[in-house]
Tab-separated table of C-alpha atoms in Angstrom:
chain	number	residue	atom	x	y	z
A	1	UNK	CA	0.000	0.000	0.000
A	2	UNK	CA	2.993	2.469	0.769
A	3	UNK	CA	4.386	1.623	-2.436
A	4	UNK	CA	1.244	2.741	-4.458
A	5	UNK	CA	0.507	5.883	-2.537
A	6	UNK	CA	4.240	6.619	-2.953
A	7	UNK	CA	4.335	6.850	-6.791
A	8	UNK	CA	2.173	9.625	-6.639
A	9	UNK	CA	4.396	11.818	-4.682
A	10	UNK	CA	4.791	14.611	-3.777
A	11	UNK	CA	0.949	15.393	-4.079
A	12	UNK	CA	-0.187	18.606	-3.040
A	13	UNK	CA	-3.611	18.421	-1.192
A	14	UNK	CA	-4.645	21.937	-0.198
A	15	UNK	CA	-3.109	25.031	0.093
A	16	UNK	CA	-1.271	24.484	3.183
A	17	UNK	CA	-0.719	20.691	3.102
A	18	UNK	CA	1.703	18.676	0.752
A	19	UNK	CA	1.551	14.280	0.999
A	20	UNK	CA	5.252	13.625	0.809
A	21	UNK	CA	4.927	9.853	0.651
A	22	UNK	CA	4.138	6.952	3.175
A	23	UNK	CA	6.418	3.296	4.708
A	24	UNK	CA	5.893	1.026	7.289
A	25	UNK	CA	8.273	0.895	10.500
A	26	UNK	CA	9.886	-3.024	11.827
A	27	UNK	CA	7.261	-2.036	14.014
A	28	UNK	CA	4.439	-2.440	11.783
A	29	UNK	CA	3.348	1.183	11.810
A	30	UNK	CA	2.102	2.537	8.938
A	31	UNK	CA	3.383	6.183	8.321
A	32	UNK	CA	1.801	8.903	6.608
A	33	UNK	CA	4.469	12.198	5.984
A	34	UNK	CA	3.494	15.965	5.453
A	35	UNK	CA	4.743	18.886	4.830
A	36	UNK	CA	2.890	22.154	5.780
A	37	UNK	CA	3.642	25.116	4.053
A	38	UNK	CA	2.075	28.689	3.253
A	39	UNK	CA	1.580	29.526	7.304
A	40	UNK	CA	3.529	31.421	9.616
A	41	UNK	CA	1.486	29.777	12.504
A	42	UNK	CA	1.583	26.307	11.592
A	43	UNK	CA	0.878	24.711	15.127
A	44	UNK	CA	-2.442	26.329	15.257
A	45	UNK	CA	-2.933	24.759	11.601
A	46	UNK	CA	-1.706	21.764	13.478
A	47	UNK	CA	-4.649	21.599	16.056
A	48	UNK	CA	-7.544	21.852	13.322
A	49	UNK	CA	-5.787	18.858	11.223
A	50	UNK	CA	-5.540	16.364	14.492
A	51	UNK	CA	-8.787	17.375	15.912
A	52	UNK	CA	-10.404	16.748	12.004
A	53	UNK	CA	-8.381	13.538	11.885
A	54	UNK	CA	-9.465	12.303	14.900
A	55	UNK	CA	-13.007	13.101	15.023
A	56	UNK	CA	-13.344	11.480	11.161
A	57	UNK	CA	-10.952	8.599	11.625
A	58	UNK	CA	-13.841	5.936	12.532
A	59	UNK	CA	-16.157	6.737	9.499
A	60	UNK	CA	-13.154	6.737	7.103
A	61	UNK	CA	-12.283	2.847	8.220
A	62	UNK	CA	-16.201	2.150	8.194
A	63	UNK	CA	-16.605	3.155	4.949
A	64	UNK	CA	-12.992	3.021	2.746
A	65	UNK	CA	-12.233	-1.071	2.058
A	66	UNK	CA	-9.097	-0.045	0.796
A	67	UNK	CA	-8.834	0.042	4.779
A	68	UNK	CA	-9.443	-3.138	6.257
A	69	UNK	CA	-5.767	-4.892	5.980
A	70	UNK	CA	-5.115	-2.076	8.928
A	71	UNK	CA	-8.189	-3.218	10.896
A	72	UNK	CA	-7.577	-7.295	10.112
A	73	UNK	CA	-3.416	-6.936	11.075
A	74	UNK	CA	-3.953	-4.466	14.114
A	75	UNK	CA	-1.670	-1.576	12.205
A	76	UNK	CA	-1.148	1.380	14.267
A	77	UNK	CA	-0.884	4.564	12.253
A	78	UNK	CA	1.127	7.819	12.492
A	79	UNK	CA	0.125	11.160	10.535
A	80	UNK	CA	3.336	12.790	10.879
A	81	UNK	CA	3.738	16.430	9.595
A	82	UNK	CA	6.950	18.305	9.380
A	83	UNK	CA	7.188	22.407	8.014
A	84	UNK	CA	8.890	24.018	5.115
A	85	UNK	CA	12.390	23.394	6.255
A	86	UNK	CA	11.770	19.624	7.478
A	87	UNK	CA	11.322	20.704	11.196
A	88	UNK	CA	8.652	18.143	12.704
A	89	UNK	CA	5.651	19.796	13.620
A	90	UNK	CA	3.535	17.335	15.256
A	91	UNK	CA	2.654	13.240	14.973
A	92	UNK	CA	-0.779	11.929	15.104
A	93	UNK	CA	-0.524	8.661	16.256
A	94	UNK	CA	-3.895	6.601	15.812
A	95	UNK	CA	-3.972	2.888	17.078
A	96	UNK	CA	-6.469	-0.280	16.697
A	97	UNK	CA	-8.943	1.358	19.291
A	98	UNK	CA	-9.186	4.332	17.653
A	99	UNK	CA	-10.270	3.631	14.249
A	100	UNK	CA	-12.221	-0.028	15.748
């Protein structure tokens, strides 16, 4: 799955968010990497995307097949976003019981 989302990247999403590719850790977390850009204030851009991600994360497994391998294995998942010059921002890190 990180292989296919990867050969579309770097994908621009919005005006402030850029999908700079995805892997999966020895630890069998799946990882999802950002890049924000066009903000001076990108922590308080930061609390909008985790609250958003969390509050949507269960519908988005309920209703997106393409999801289930996470739910079947157990994969624990981490949205991590850096800024413009690499710097992490902030890691959303979503396990089984959130998304079950």
């Amino acid at each position: 799955m990180a292989d296919n989302l990867n050969k579309s990247t770097p994908a621009q999403l919005d005006d402030y968010t850029t999908f700079l590719g995805a892997n999966v850790t020895e630890d069998n977390v799946f990882q999802y990497r950002y890049q924000i850009i066009n903000t001076f204030d990108p922590q308080s851009l930061m609390q909008a995307v985790e609250e958003q991600t969390r509050a949507n994360i269960k519908e988005a497994f309920r209703i997106n097949p393409d999801l289930k391998i996470f739910t079947t294995n157990n994969v624990e998942i981490d949205y991590i976003y850096t800024d413009s010059v690499g710097k992490l921002l902030r890691t959303i890190h979503i396990t089984p019981k959130d998304y079950k």
